[in-house]
Coordinates of C-alpha atoms and ligand atoms in Angstrom, one line a residue:
M24 CA 62.9 -45.9 -51.4
A25 CA 65.6 -48.6 -51.1
S26 CA 69.0 -47.3 -51.8
A27 CA 71.7 -49.2 -53.7
T28 CA 75.2 -48.2 -54.2
I29 CA 77.4 -49.6 -56.9
Y30 CA 81.0 -50.3 -56.0
H31 CA 83.7 -50.4 -58.6
L32 CA 86.9 -51.6 -56.9
P33 CA 89.8 -49.3 -57.2
S34 CA 91.6 -52.1 -59.1
T35 CA 89.1 -51.7 -61.9
L36 CA 91.2 -48.9 -63.3
S37 CA 94.7 -49.7 -62.5
D38 CA 95.7 -53.4 -62.2
G39 CA 94.1 -54.8 -65.3
R40 CA 91.9 -57.2 -63.4
F41 CA 88.9 -56.1 -65.4
H42 CA 90.7 -55.4 -68.6
R43 CA 91.8 -58.9 -69.0
R44 CA 88.9 -59.9 -71.3
S45 CA 90.0 -57.4 -73.8
T46 CA 93.5 -58.8 -73.9
F47 CA 91.9 -62.1 -74.9
G48 CA 90.4 -60.5 -77.9
S49 CA 93.2 -61.7 -80.1
S50 CA 92.8 -65.4 -79.2
P51 CA 90.8 -67.6 -81.4
F52 CA 89.5 -69.5 -78.4
S53 CA 89.1 -67.0 -75.8
S54 CA 87.6 -64.3 -77.9
S55 CA 84.6 -66.6 -77.8
V56 CA 81.9 -65.0 -75.7
I57 CA 78.5 -66.3 -75.3
H58 CA 75.3 -65.4 -73.5
F59 CA 75.1 -68.1 -71.0
P60 CA 71.9 -70.2 -71.2
V61 CA 69.6 -69.4 -68.3
Y62 CA 69.5 -72.1 -65.8
A63 CA 65.8 -72.4 -66.3
D64 CA 66.3 -73.2 -70.0
F65 CA 68.3 -76.2 -69.0
C66 CA 65.6 -77.4 -66.7
N67 CA 62.9 -77.2 -69.3
S68 CA 64.9 -78.8 -72.1
K69 CA 64.0 -82.1 -73.7
P70 CA 65.5 -84.6 -73.7
K71 CA 66.4 -83.4 -70.2
G72 CA 69.8 -82.0 -70.3
Y73 CA 71.4 -80.8 -73.4
S74 CA 69.1 -79.1 -75.8
S75 CA 70.0 -75.7 -74.5
V76 CA 73.6 -76.3 -75.3
R77 CA 72.8 -77.8 -78.7
C78 CA 70.6 -75.0 -79.7
Q79 CA 73.6 -72.8 -79.8
S80 CA 75.2 -74.7 -82.5
I81 CA 74.5 -74.5 -86.2
D82 CA 73.2 -78.0 -87.1
G83 CA 73.7 -80.3 -90.0
D84 CA 73.6 -78.9 -93.6
E85 CA 73.4 -75.4 -92.5
K86 CA 76.7 -75.9 -90.6
K87 CA 78.3 -77.5 -93.6
S88 CA 77.3 -74.9 -96.0
N89 CA 78.7 -72.2 -93.7
R90 CA 82.1 -73.8 -93.8
S91 CA 84.8 -71.5 -95.1
L92 CA 87.6 -72.4 -97.4
L93 CA 89.9 -72.2 -94.4
D94 CA 87.8 -74.9 -92.6
N95 CA 87.9 -77.2 -95.6
A96 CA 91.6 -76.8 -96.1
S97 CA 92.2 -77.3 -92.4
N98 CA 90.3 -80.5 -92.3
L99 CA 92.0 -81.8 -95.5
L100 CA 95.3 -81.1 -94.0
T101 CA 94.4 -82.9 -90.8
Q102 CA 93.3 -86.0 -92.6
L103 CA 96.6 -85.9 -94.6
L104 CA 98.9 -85.3 -91.7
S105 CA 97.5 -87.2 -88.8
G106 CA 94.2 -88.8 -89.9
G107 CA 95.9 -92.1 -91.0
S108 CA 97.6 -92.8 -87.7
I109 CA 94.5 -92.5 -85.5
G110 CA 92.1 -93.3 -88.3
S111 CA 89.9 -95.9 -86.6
M112 CA 88.2 -93.2 -84.5
P113 CA 85.1 -91.2 -85.3
T114 CA 86.2 -87.8 -86.6
A115 CA 84.6 -84.5 -85.8
E116 CA 85.0 -82.4 -88.8
G117 CA 85.3 -79.3 -86.6
A118 CA 85.1 -76.1 -88.6
V119 CA 87.7 -73.7 -87.4
S120 CA 85.1 -71.1 -87.7
D121 CA 83.1 -72.9 -84.9
L122 CA 85.8 -71.8 -82.6
F123 CA 85.3 -68.1 -83.3
G124 CA 81.7 -67.8 -82.2
R125 CA 81.7 -69.4 -78.8
P126 CA 83.9 -71.2 -76.2
L127 CA 85.6 -74.3 -77.4
F128 CA 84.0 -76.6 -74.9
F129 CA 80.5 -76.0 -76.3
S130 CA 81.6 -77.4 -79.6
L131 CA 83.3 -80.2 -77.9
Y132 CA 80.1 -81.1 -76.2
D133 CA 78.0 -81.1 -79.4
W134 CA 80.6 -83.3 -81.1
F135 CA 80.6 -85.6 -78.2
L136 CA 76.8 -86.2 -78.6
E137 CA 77.3 -86.6 -82.3
H138 CA 80.4 -88.8 -82.5
G139 CA 80.6 -90.5 -79.1
A140 CA 82.9 -90.6 -76.1
V141 CA 86.2 -90.8 -78.0
Y142 CA 86.6 -88.8 -81.2
K143 CA 89.3 -87.2 -83.2
L144 CA 89.0 -83.5 -83.7
A145 CA 90.3 -82.4 -87.1
F146 CA 91.7 -79.1 -86.3
G147 CA 94.2 -77.4 -88.7
P148 CA 97.3 -79.5 -89.3
K149 CA 96.9 -81.1 -85.9
A150 CA 94.5 -83.7 -84.5
F151 CA 93.3 -83.8 -80.9
V152 CA 91.6 -86.8 -79.4
V153 CA 88.7 -85.7 -77.3
V154 CA 87.7 -88.0 -74.4
S155 CA 84.3 -87.7 -72.6
D156 CA 84.0 -91.1 -70.9
P157 CA 84.9 -92.1 -67.3
I158 CA 86.3 -95.5 -68.3
V159 CA 88.7 -93.9 -70.9
A160 CA 89.6 -91.1 -68.5
R161 CA 90.4 -93.6 -65.8
H162 CA 92.7 -95.5 -68.2
I163 CA 94.6 -92.3 -69.1
L164 CA 94.8 -90.7 -65.6
R165 CA 95.2 -93.7 -63.4
E166 CA 95.7 -97.1 -65.0
N167 CA 98.2 -95.9 -67.6
A168 CA 99.1 -92.5 -66.1
F169 CA 102.9 -92.7 -66.8
C170 CA 102.3 -93.3 -70.5
Y171 CA 101.2 -89.6 -70.7
D172 CA 102.6 -86.2 -69.9
K173 CA 101.0 -82.8 -69.9
G174 CA 101.9 -82.1 -73.5
V175 CA 100.8 -78.7 -74.7
L176 CA 100.0 -77.5 -71.2
A177 CA 103.6 -78.1 -70.0
D178 CA 104.9 -76.2 -73.1
I179 CA 102.6 -73.3 -72.1
L180 CA 103.2 -73.2 -68.4
E181 CA 106.9 -74.1 -68.2
P182 CA 108.1 -70.4 -68.8
I183 CA 105.9 -69.4 -65.8
M184 CA 106.1 -72.4 -63.4
G185 CA 109.5 -73.7 -64.4
K186 CA 109.8 -77.2 -62.8
G187 CA 106.8 -76.8 -60.6
L188 CA 104.5 -79.9 -60.3
I189 CA 102.2 -79.1 -63.2
P190 CA 104.7 -78.8 -66.0
A191 CA 107.6 -80.7 -64.4
D192 CA 109.4 -83.6 -66.2
L193 CA 108.7 -87.0 -64.7
D194 CA 111.8 -87.2 -62.5
T195 CA 111.4 -83.8 -61.0
W196 CA 107.7 -84.4 -60.5
K197 CA 108.3 -87.7 -58.6
Q198 CA 110.8 -86.0 -56.3
R199 CA 108.7 -82.9 -55.6
R200 CA 105.3 -84.6 -55.3
R201 CA 106.8 -86.9 -52.6
V202 CA 107.7 -83.8 -50.6
I203 CA 104.8 -81.5 -51.3
A204 CA 101.8 -83.9 -51.0
P205 CA 102.6 -84.7 -47.3
G206 CA 102.5 -80.9 -46.6
F207 CA 98.7 -80.9 -47.0
H208 CA 98.3 -83.1 -43.9
A209 CA 95.3 -83.0 -41.5
S210 CA 96.7 -80.6 -38.9
Y211 CA 97.8 -78.2 -41.6
L212 CA 94.3 -78.2 -43.1
E213 CA 92.8 -77.6 -39.7
A214 CA 95.1 -74.7 -39.1
M215 CA 94.1 -73.3 -42.6
I216 CA 90.5 -73.1 -41.4
K217 CA 91.6 -70.3 -39.2
V218 CA 93.2 -68.5 -42.2
F219 CA 90.1 -69.0 -44.3
T220 CA 87.9 -67.6 -41.5
A221 CA 90.1 -64.7 -40.7
C222 CA 90.4 -63.7 -44.4
S223 CA 86.7 -64.1 -45.0
E224 CA 86.0 -61.9 -42.0
R225 CA 88.0 -59.2 -43.6
T226 CA 85.9 -59.4 -46.7
M227 CA 82.6 -59.5 -44.7
S228 CA 83.8 -56.4 -42.8
K229 CA 84.5 -54.6 -46.0
F230 CA 81.0 -55.4 -47.3
N231 CA 79.5 -54.2 -44.0
E232 CA 81.5 -51.0 -44.1
L233 CA 80.3 -50.4 -47.7
L234 CA 76.7 -51.0 -46.5
E235 CA 77.1 -48.6 -43.6
G236 CA 78.1 -45.9 -46.1
V237 CA 74.7 -46.2 -47.8
E238 CA 72.0 -43.9 -46.6
G239 CA 68.7 -45.2 -45.3
R240 CA 67.3 -47.7 -42.9
D241 CA 69.2 -51.0 -42.5
E242 CA 66.5 -53.1 -44.2
Q243 CA 66.5 -50.9 -47.2
K244 CA 70.2 -50.7 -47.8
S245 CA 72.0 -52.7 -50.5
I246 CA 75.3 -52.6 -52.3
E247 CA 76.1 -53.8 -55.8
L248 CA 79.5 -55.3 -56.5
D249 CA 81.3 -57.7 -58.7
L250 CA 81.5 -60.9 -56.5
E251 CA 84.0 -62.5 -58.9
A252 CA 86.5 -59.7 -58.3
E253 CA 85.9 -59.9 -54.5
F254 CA 86.4 -63.7 -54.5
S255 CA 89.6 -63.3 -56.5
S256 CA 91.1 -60.9 -54.0
L257 CA 90.0 -63.1 -51.1
A258 CA 91.4 -66.3 -52.7
L259 CA 94.7 -64.5 -53.4
D260 CA 95.1 -63.5 -49.7
I261 CA 94.3 -67.0 -48.6
I262 CA 96.7 -68.7 -51.0
G263 CA 99.5 -66.2 -50.0
L264 CA 99.1 -67.0 -46.3
G265 CA 98.6 -70.7 -46.7
V266 CA 101.4 -71.4 -49.1
F267 CA 104.1 -68.9 -48.1
N268 CA 102.8 -67.0 -45.1
Y269 CA 102.6 -63.7 -47.0
D270 CA 99.7 -61.4 -46.6
F271 CA 98.9 -59.8 -49.9
G272 CA 96.1 -57.9 -48.2
S273 CA 94.5 -57.6 -51.6
V274 CA 90.9 -57.4 -50.2
T275 CA 91.7 -53.9 -49.0
K276 CA 94.7 -52.6 -50.9
E277 CA 96.8 -52.5 -54.0
S278 CA 100.5 -53.2 -54.4
P279 CA 103.0 -53.7 -57.2
V280 CA 103.2 -57.4 -56.1
I281 CA 99.5 -57.9 -56.4
K282 CA 99.4 -56.2 -59.8
A283 CA 102.3 -58.4 -60.9
V284 CA 100.4 -61.6 -59.7
Y285 CA 97.3 -60.6 -61.8
G286 CA 99.5 -59.7 -64.8
T287 CA 101.1 -63.1 -64.6
L288 CA 97.8 -64.9 -64.1
Y289 CA 96.4 -63.2 -67.2
E290 CA 99.4 -64.1 -69.3
A291 CA 99.1 -67.7 -68.1
E292 CA 95.5 -67.7 -69.0
H293 CA 96.1 -66.1 -72.3
R294 CA 98.7 -68.6 -73.2
S295 CA 96.6 -71.5 -72.2
T296 CA 93.8 -70.4 -74.4
F297 CA 96.1 -70.1 -77.4
F298 CA 97.7 -73.6 -77.7
I299 CA 100.4 -72.1 -80.0
P300 CA 103.6 -71.0 -78.3
Y301 CA 103.8 -67.6 -79.9
W302 CA 105.9 -66.3 -77.0
E303 CA 108.7 -68.5 -78.2
I304 CA 109.2 -66.5 -81.3
P305 CA 112.7 -65.2 -81.1
L306 CA 113.0 -61.7 -79.5
A307 CA 109.2 -61.7 -78.7
R308 CA 109.9 -61.3 -75.0
W309 CA 111.9 -58.1 -75.7
I310 CA 109.8 -56.6 -78.5
V311 CA 106.2 -57.4 -77.8
P312 CA 105.0 -54.9 -75.0
R313 CA 102.8 -57.5 -73.3
Q314 CA 105.7 -60.0 -73.2
R315 CA 108.0 -57.3 -71.8
K316 CA 105.4 -56.5 -69.1
F317 CA 105.1 -60.2 -68.3
Q318 CA 108.9 -60.6 -67.9
N319 CA 108.8 -57.6 -65.5
D320 CA 105.8 -59.0 -63.5
L321 CA 107.7 -62.3 -63.1
K322 CA 110.7 -60.4 -61.9
I323 CA 108.6 -58.6 -59.2
I324 CA 107.0 -61.9 -58.0
N325 CA 110.3 -63.8 -58.0
S326 CA 112.0 -61.2 -55.9
C327 CA 109.2 -61.3 -53.4
L328 CA 109.3 -65.1 -53.3
D329 CA 113.1 -65.1 -53.1
E330 CA 113.0 -63.0 -50.0
L331 CA 110.3 -65.2 -48.4
I332 CA 112.5 -68.3 -49.2
K333 CA 115.6 -66.7 -47.8
N334 CA 113.7 -65.8 -44.5
A335 CA 112.4 -69.3 -44.2
K336 CA 115.8 -70.8 -44.8
D337 CA 117.4 -68.4 -42.3
S338 CA 115.1 -69.7 -39.6
R339 CA 115.1 -73.3 -40.7
Q340 CA 114.4 -76.0 -38.0
E341 CA 115.1 -79.3 -39.6
A342 CA 112.8 -82.3 -38.8
D343 CA 111.6 -85.5 -40.2
V344 CA 108.2 -85.6 -42.0
E345 CA 106.4 -87.3 -39.1
K346 CA 107.8 -84.7 -36.6
L347 CA 106.8 -81.9 -38.9
Q348 CA 103.3 -83.1 -39.2
Q349 CA 103.0 -83.4 -35.4
R350 CA 103.8 -79.7 -34.8
D351 CA 101.1 -77.7 -33.0
Y352 CA 99.8 -76.1 -36.2
L353 CA 96.9 -74.3 -34.6
N354 CA 99.4 -72.2 -32.6
L355 CA 102.3 -71.9 -35.0
K356 CA 103.1 -68.4 -36.1
D357 CA 103.9 -69.7 -39.5
A358 CA 101.9 -72.8 -40.5
S359 CA 102.7 -72.3 -44.2
L360 CA 103.6 -75.0 -46.7
L361 CA 106.9 -73.1 -47.4
R362 CA 107.9 -73.6 -43.7
F363 CA 107.1 -77.3 -44.1
L364 CA 109.1 -77.7 -47.3
V365 CA 112.1 -75.8 -46.0
D366 CA 112.2 -77.6 -42.6
M367 CA 111.9 -81.1 -44.1
R368 CA 115.0 -83.2 -43.4
G369 CA 116.7 -84.6 -46.4
A370 CA 114.6 -82.5 -48.9
D371 CA 117.2 -79.8 -49.6
V372 CA 116.5 -78.1 -52.8
D373 CA 117.8 -75.0 -54.5
D374 CA 115.9 -71.7 -54.3
Q375 CA 114.9 -71.9 -57.9
Q376 CA 112.9 -75.2 -57.4
L377 CA 111.2 -73.8 -54.3
R378 CA 110.3 -70.7 -56.2
D379 CA 108.8 -72.8 -59.0
D380 CA 106.8 -74.9 -56.5
L381 CA 105.4 -71.7 -54.8
M382 CA 104.6 -70.0 -58.1
T383 CA 102.8 -73.2 -59.3
M384 CA 100.6 -73.3 -56.2
L385 CA 99.9 -69.6 -56.3
I386 CA 98.6 -69.9 -59.9
A387 CA 96.9 -73.3 -59.5
G388 CA 95.1 -72.4 -56.3
H389 CA 93.9 -68.9 -56.8
E390 CA 91.6 -68.3 -59.7
T391 CA 90.3 -71.9 -59.6
T392 CA 88.9 -71.4 -56.1
A393 CA 87.6 -67.9 -56.9
S394 CA 85.7 -69.4 -59.9
V395 CA 84.1 -72.1 -57.9
L396 CA 82.7 -69.5 -55.5
T397 CA 81.6 -67.3 -58.3
W398 CA 79.6 -70.0 -60.0
A399 CA 78.2 -71.3 -56.7
C400 CA 76.7 -67.9 -56.1
F401 CA 75.5 -67.6 -59.7
L402 CA 73.6 -70.9 -59.4
L403 CA 72.3 -70.2 -55.9
A404 CA 71.1 -66.8 -56.7
Q405 CA 68.8 -68.2 -59.4
N406 CA 67.3 -70.7 -57.0
T407 CA 65.4 -69.3 -54.1
T408 CA 64.5 -72.6 -52.5
K409 CA 68.1 -73.9 -52.5
M410 CA 69.4 -70.5 -51.3
E411 CA 66.9 -70.6 -48.3
K412 CA 67.9 -74.2 -47.6
A413 CA 71.6 -73.2 -47.6
Q414 CA 71.0 -70.2 -45.3
A415 CA 68.9 -72.3 -42.9
E416 CA 71.7 -74.8 -42.6
V417 CA 74.3 -72.0 -42.0
D418 CA 72.0 -70.5 -39.3
S419 CA 71.5 -73.8 -37.5
V420 CA 75.1 -74.9 -37.7
L421 CA 76.9 -71.6 -37.2
G422 CA 74.4 -69.2 -35.7
N423 CA 76.6 -66.1 -35.4
R424 CA 79.8 -68.0 -34.7
S425 CA 82.8 -68.5 -37.0
P426 CA 83.3 -71.8 -38.7
T427 CA 85.5 -74.5 -37.2
L428 CA 86.5 -78.0 -38.5
E429 CA 83.6 -79.4 -36.5
S430 CA 81.0 -77.0 -38.0
L431 CA 82.5 -77.6 -41.5
K432 CA 81.6 -81.3 -41.1
N433 CA 78.0 -80.3 -40.3
L434 CA 77.7 -77.9 -43.2
Q435 CA 76.7 -80.7 -45.5
Y436 CA 74.5 -78.8 -47.9
I437 CA 77.1 -76.0 -48.4
R438 CA 79.7 -78.6 -49.2
L439 CA 77.4 -80.2 -51.8
I440 CA 76.7 -76.8 -53.3
V441 CA 80.4 -76.3 -53.8
I442 CA 80.7 -79.7 -55.3
E443 CA 77.8 -79.2 -57.6
A444 CA 79.2 -75.9 -58.8
L445 CA 82.4 -77.7 -59.7
R446 CA 80.4 -80.3 -61.6
L447 CA 78.6 -77.8 -63.7
Y448 CA 81.6 -75.4 -64.1
P449 CA 84.8 -77.5 -63.8
Q450 CA 87.9 -75.5 -63.5
P451 CA 89.6 -76.2 -65.9
P452 CA 87.0 -77.7 -68.3
L453 CA 89.7 -79.7 -70.1
L454 CA 92.6 -81.9 -68.9
I455 CA 95.4 -82.0 -71.4
R456 CA 97.7 -84.9 -72.1
R457 CA 100.2 -86.2 -74.7
S458 CA 100.9 -89.9 -75.2
L459 CA 104.6 -90.8 -74.6
K460 CA 104.2 -94.2 -76.2
S461 CA 101.6 -95.9 -78.4
D462 CA 98.6 -97.0 -76.5
V463 CA 95.2 -98.5 -77.0
L464 CA 92.4 -96.5 -75.4
P465 CA 89.4 -98.4 -74.2
G466 CA 86.3 -97.9 -76.3
G467 CA 84.2 -96.5 -73.4
Y468 CA 80.5 -96.5 -73.3
K469 CA 79.0 -97.2 -76.7
G470 CA 82.5 -97.0 -78.3
N471 CA 84.4 -99.6 -80.3
K472 CA 84.8 -102.8 -78.3
D473 CA 88.4 -103.2 -79.5
G474 CA 89.2 -99.7 -78.3
Y475 CA 91.2 -97.2 -80.3
A476 CA 94.9 -97.4 -81.1
I477 CA 96.8 -94.1 -80.7
P478 CA 100.5 -93.5 -81.6
A479 CA 103.1 -91.9 -79.4
G480 CA 102.8 -88.1 -79.5
T481 CA 99.0 -88.0 -79.7
D482 CA 97.5 -84.9 -78.0
L483 CA 94.4 -85.6 -75.9
F484 CA 91.8 -83.4 -74.3
I485 CA 89.8 -85.1 -71.5
S486 CA 86.7 -83.0 -71.5
V487 CA 85.7 -82.8 -67.8
Y488 CA 82.9 -80.5 -68.9
N489 CA 81.5 -83.3 -71.1
L490 CA 82.0 -85.9 -68.5
H491 CA 80.2 -83.8 -65.8
R492 CA 77.3 -83.2 -68.1
S493 CA 77.1 -86.5 -69.8
P494 CA 73.5 -87.7 -70.2
Y495 CA 74.8 -91.3 -69.9
F496 CA 76.2 -90.9 -66.4
W497 CA 74.1 -88.2 -64.8
D498 CA 70.3 -87.7 -64.4
S499 CA 69.3 -84.2 -65.6
P500 CA 72.9 -83.3 -66.2
H501 CA 72.5 -79.6 -66.6
E502 CA 70.3 -79.1 -63.5
F503 CA 71.7 -77.6 -60.4
E504 CA 70.9 -80.4 -57.9
P505 CA 73.4 -80.5 -55.0
E506 CA 71.3 -83.3 -53.4
R507 CA 72.3 -85.7 -56.3
F508 CA 75.5 -86.5 -54.6
L509 CA 73.8 -88.3 -51.7
V510 CA 72.2 -90.8 -53.9
Q511 CA 73.7 -94.1 -55.1
R512 CA 73.5 -94.5 -58.9
K513 CA 74.2 -97.7 -60.8
N514 CA 73.8 -98.3 -64.5
E515 CA 74.1 -102.0 -65.2
E516 CA 74.1 -101.4 -68.9
I517 CA 77.4 -99.6 -68.7
E518 CA 80.0 -102.4 -68.6
G519 CA 83.2 -101.3 -66.9
W520 CA 81.7 -98.4 -64.9
A521 CA 81.2 -99.1 -61.2
G522 CA 78.5 -96.4 -60.8
F523 CA 78.1 -93.7 -58.3
D524 CA 78.4 -94.9 -54.7
P525 CA 79.1 -92.5 -51.8
S526 CA 80.1 -95.5 -49.5
R527 CA 83.1 -96.2 -51.7
S528 CA 85.1 -93.4 -50.1
P529 CA 84.1 -93.7 -46.4
G530 CA 84.9 -90.6 -44.3
A531 CA 85.4 -88.4 -47.3
L532 CA 84.0 -84.9 -46.6
Y533 CA 83.4 -84.3 -50.3
P534 CA 82.4 -86.6 -53.2
N535 CA 85.4 -87.4 -55.4
E536 CA 86.5 -89.4 -58.5
I537 CA 86.5 -92.7 -56.5
I538 CA 82.9 -92.4 -55.4
S539 CA 81.9 -91.7 -59.0
D540 CA 84.4 -94.1 -60.7
F541 CA 85.9 -91.2 -62.7
A542 CA 82.6 -89.7 -63.8
F543 CA 83.3 -86.7 -61.5
L544 CA 86.8 -85.3 -62.0
P545 CA 87.0 -81.7 -60.8
F546 CA 90.5 -82.3 -59.4
G547 CA 91.7 -84.9 -62.0
G548 CA 92.5 -88.3 -60.7
G549 CA 95.4 -90.8 -60.4
P550 CA 98.9 -89.7 -59.5
R551 CA 98.6 -86.2 -61.0
K552 CA 95.5 -85.4 -59.0
C553 CA 95.4 -81.9 -57.5
V554 CA 97.4 -81.7 -54.3
G555 CA 95.3 -78.8 -53.0
D556 CA 91.8 -80.3 -53.4
Q557 CA 90.9 -80.5 -49.7
F558 CA 92.4 -77.0 -49.1
A559 CA 90.3 -75.6 -51.9
L560 CA 87.1 -77.3 -51.0
M561 CA 87.3 -76.3 -47.3
E562 CA 88.2 -72.8 -48.3
S563 CA 85.2 -72.5 -50.6
T564 CA 82.8 -74.0 -48.1
I565 CA 83.9 -71.6 -45.4
V566 CA 83.8 -68.5 -47.6
L567 CA 80.4 -69.4 -49.0
A568 CA 79.0 -70.2 -45.5
M569 CA 80.2 -66.9 -44.1
L570 CA 78.8 -64.9 -47.1
L571 CA 75.4 -66.5 -46.6
Q572 CA 75.5 -66.2 -42.9
N573 CA 75.8 -62.4 -43.3
F574 CA 74.1 -61.4 -46.5
D575 CA 71.3 -62.1 -48.9
V576 CA 72.7 -62.3 -52.4
E577 CA 70.9 -61.7 -55.6
L578 CA 72.0 -61.2 -59.2
K579 CA 72.0 -57.6 -60.3
G580 CA 70.8 -58.4 -63.8
N581 CA 69.1 -61.2 -65.7
P582 CA 71.1 -64.5 -65.5
G583 CA 70.7 -64.8 -69.3
S584 CA 72.8 -61.7 -69.7
V585 CA 75.8 -63.2 -67.9
E586 CA 78.3 -63.9 -70.7
L587 CA 80.8 -66.7 -70.3
V588 CA 84.4 -66.8 -71.4
T589 CA 86.9 -69.6 -71.2
G590 CA 89.6 -71.6 -73.0
A591 CA 91.4 -74.4 -71.1
T592 CA 91.3 -72.2 -68.0
P593 CA 88.6 -71.4 -65.4
F594 CA 85.2 -70.2 -66.6
H595 CA 84.6 -66.5 -66.1
P596 CA 81.5 -64.4 -66.5
K597 CA 82.8 -61.9 -69.1
D598 CA 82.0 -58.8 -67.2
G599 CA 82.3 -60.2 -63.7
L600 CA 79.4 -61.4 -61.5
W601 CA 77.5 -58.3 -60.5
C602 CA 75.4 -59.0 -57.4
R603 CA 73.2 -57.1 -55.0
L604 CA 74.0 -57.7 -51.3
R605 CA 71.8 -56.9 -48.3
K606 CA 72.5 -57.6 -44.7
R607 CA 70.4 -60.6 -43.5
S608 CA 67.3 -59.3 -41.7
H609 CA 68.0 -60.9 -38.3
L610 CA 71.3 -58.9 -38.3
H611 CA 69.6 -55.5 -38.5
Q612 CA 69.9 -53.4 -35.4
Ligands
LIG711 C1 88.8 -75.3 -56.6 C2 90.1 -75.2 -56.8 C3 91.0 -76.1 -57.6 C4 90.7 -76.8 -58.7 C5 89.3 -77.0 -59.4 C6 91.9 -77.5 -59.1 C7 92.0 -78.4 -60.1 C8 93.1 -79.1 -60.4 C9 93.1 -80.1 -61.5 C10 92.0 -80.5 -62.3 C11 94.4 -80.6 -61.5 C12 94.9 -81.8 -62.3 C13 95.4 -81.3 -63.6 C14 95.8 -82.4 -64.6 O1 95.6 -83.6 -64.3 O2 96.2 -82.0 -65.7 C15 95.2 -79.9 -60.5 C16 96.5 -80.1 -60.2 C17 97.2 -79.4 -59.3 N1 96.7 -78.5 -58.4 FE1 94.8 -77.9 -58.2 N2 92.9 -77.2 -58.2 C18 92.4 -76.3 -57.3 C19 93.0 -75.8 -56.2 C20 94.4 -76.0 -55.9 C21 95.1 -75.4 -54.8 C22 94.4 -74.6 -53.7 C23 96.4 -75.8 -54.9 C24 97.5 -75.5 -54.0 C25 97.4 -74.9 -52.8 C26 96.5 -76.6 -56.1 C27 97.6 -77.1 -56.6 C28 97.7 -78.0 -57.6 C29 99.0 -78.6 -58.1 C30 100.3 -78.4 -57.5 C31 98.6 -79.5 -59.1 C32 99.6 -80.4 -59.9 C33 99.6 -81.7 -59.2 C34 100.6 -82.7 -59.9 O3 100.7 -82.7 -61.1 O4 101.1 -83.5 -59.2 N3 95.2 -76.7 -56.7 N4 94.3 -79.0 -59.9

């Protein structure tokens, strides 16, 4: 009989990694948990694409009759307080109760199909404008980018990231972006491939050791583990080494710093699913136990970062940007971004700013990447043909060798799987903005030809989830089809959208917002686009390739039982992604 061993990581009990969903219980958004529709449901739905999502909502009259007094009062208040100023737009009379039963983005999707690509969400005393159209997204993110700031998101993240790139005011952002973006140059990324490979090898060794501990013949052995937790540890180790040359070693051990990082991540996540700055209530940081713990976690991380900054400054070797980029990164002992930032001539900054920069990248680049890998495995494990195609590519490109930059270029199918996972599960599913001045949004596809006037101070959600699953811009939008990115797609009917054309970004290893004219926005677009996109994509490709090179992966349970939680932060399977791993048959002794 085949033996299987179930591994609970030690952290299950002590660092809160797996308790985090329960901390979300108090949030109106994140308490939403749904059984995720099985991939096959999507494929069989008619019209192709969205009926599975729609079937989870209460439609029409039934929905209205279920509205509570709270919903009616909330909508009335919205109309009174903000309805007039952005009145020309279709309004989704969102029932607040809709938000309790399931993640917010499902409701946003239903309302998008009902009201169009730009609608106003009547929600309590506030109104949000929800955008689900590439032409409108392009206007906000690129053409008129400096008319908008991060609004609610900056309010939420500022206490954690300070003046890091994400929440920074415009002046600080301009100054820091100019210094940080060049740090992700080609030689740095190539050196990072060594880091991705070395860290992944540690994870693969851990899995192999666990398998060796199982009794029985090689071909019969399997282990069951939560791949989401494993990817989370691996991504933490990678971001620590890549950004500040610090080895958390979290794949194999626990430490107070690791616990503090997870504590901080969960607080960041909790705050970003709340949208109301409850932590600013006077004395909350001293009285509320979770806030006290958060302050303590921040202190632990900050003192670790302070020491790393001090060491980097003590060994500073000043140079111009061009000279820094020409260093022999493949052989540097410390190829980290911190080294680059500290050594850059003329970019002297105080320790506080450096700390904010590092903290921002630690948070922005950790769970996002772990989530992409999680959902890529979830999708692949449900599709035997695509899994076999992926493993065949890995076998022919890598054999039993470790990945290099050259092999990464040849792992085309694995790259597209990562991209397709990001299309179906964008991390985060919403981009948040607030208008700094009055503006006129384009109407977008099927919208008002004159556009929509919005006043200064309007809060907007660009729903990347809606964009990525729009039936107007994608064929079979809910299907897992990595191959779709190889095909040119034009839609002459859509005025103002240039269509999908891979040749628009020659030499790009991965499809991006340019190729899709803003219909594909996993890393945002325009000046605030993610600085770590290539880092994250290469990392995900290498980790996934090495996993498939070594193991057969299947879901432990039924895909329909995988429950999904999210707010404005990465999607998570509620109880992790439990998978069964077996050593690939050609690797048996
Ligand atoms: C798959 C992984 C990742 C995803 C999906 C992702 C996604 C995003 C998105 C959507 C934005 C734009 C947010 C907006 O416009 O409001 C962003 C910004 C940012 N990301 Fe990433 N990211 C990932 C990995 C990383 C990594 C690895 C790093 C750093 C090493 C990083 C650092 C940043 C920073 C600093 C910003 C702010 C840029 C600015 O405002 O100038 N991200 N990311």
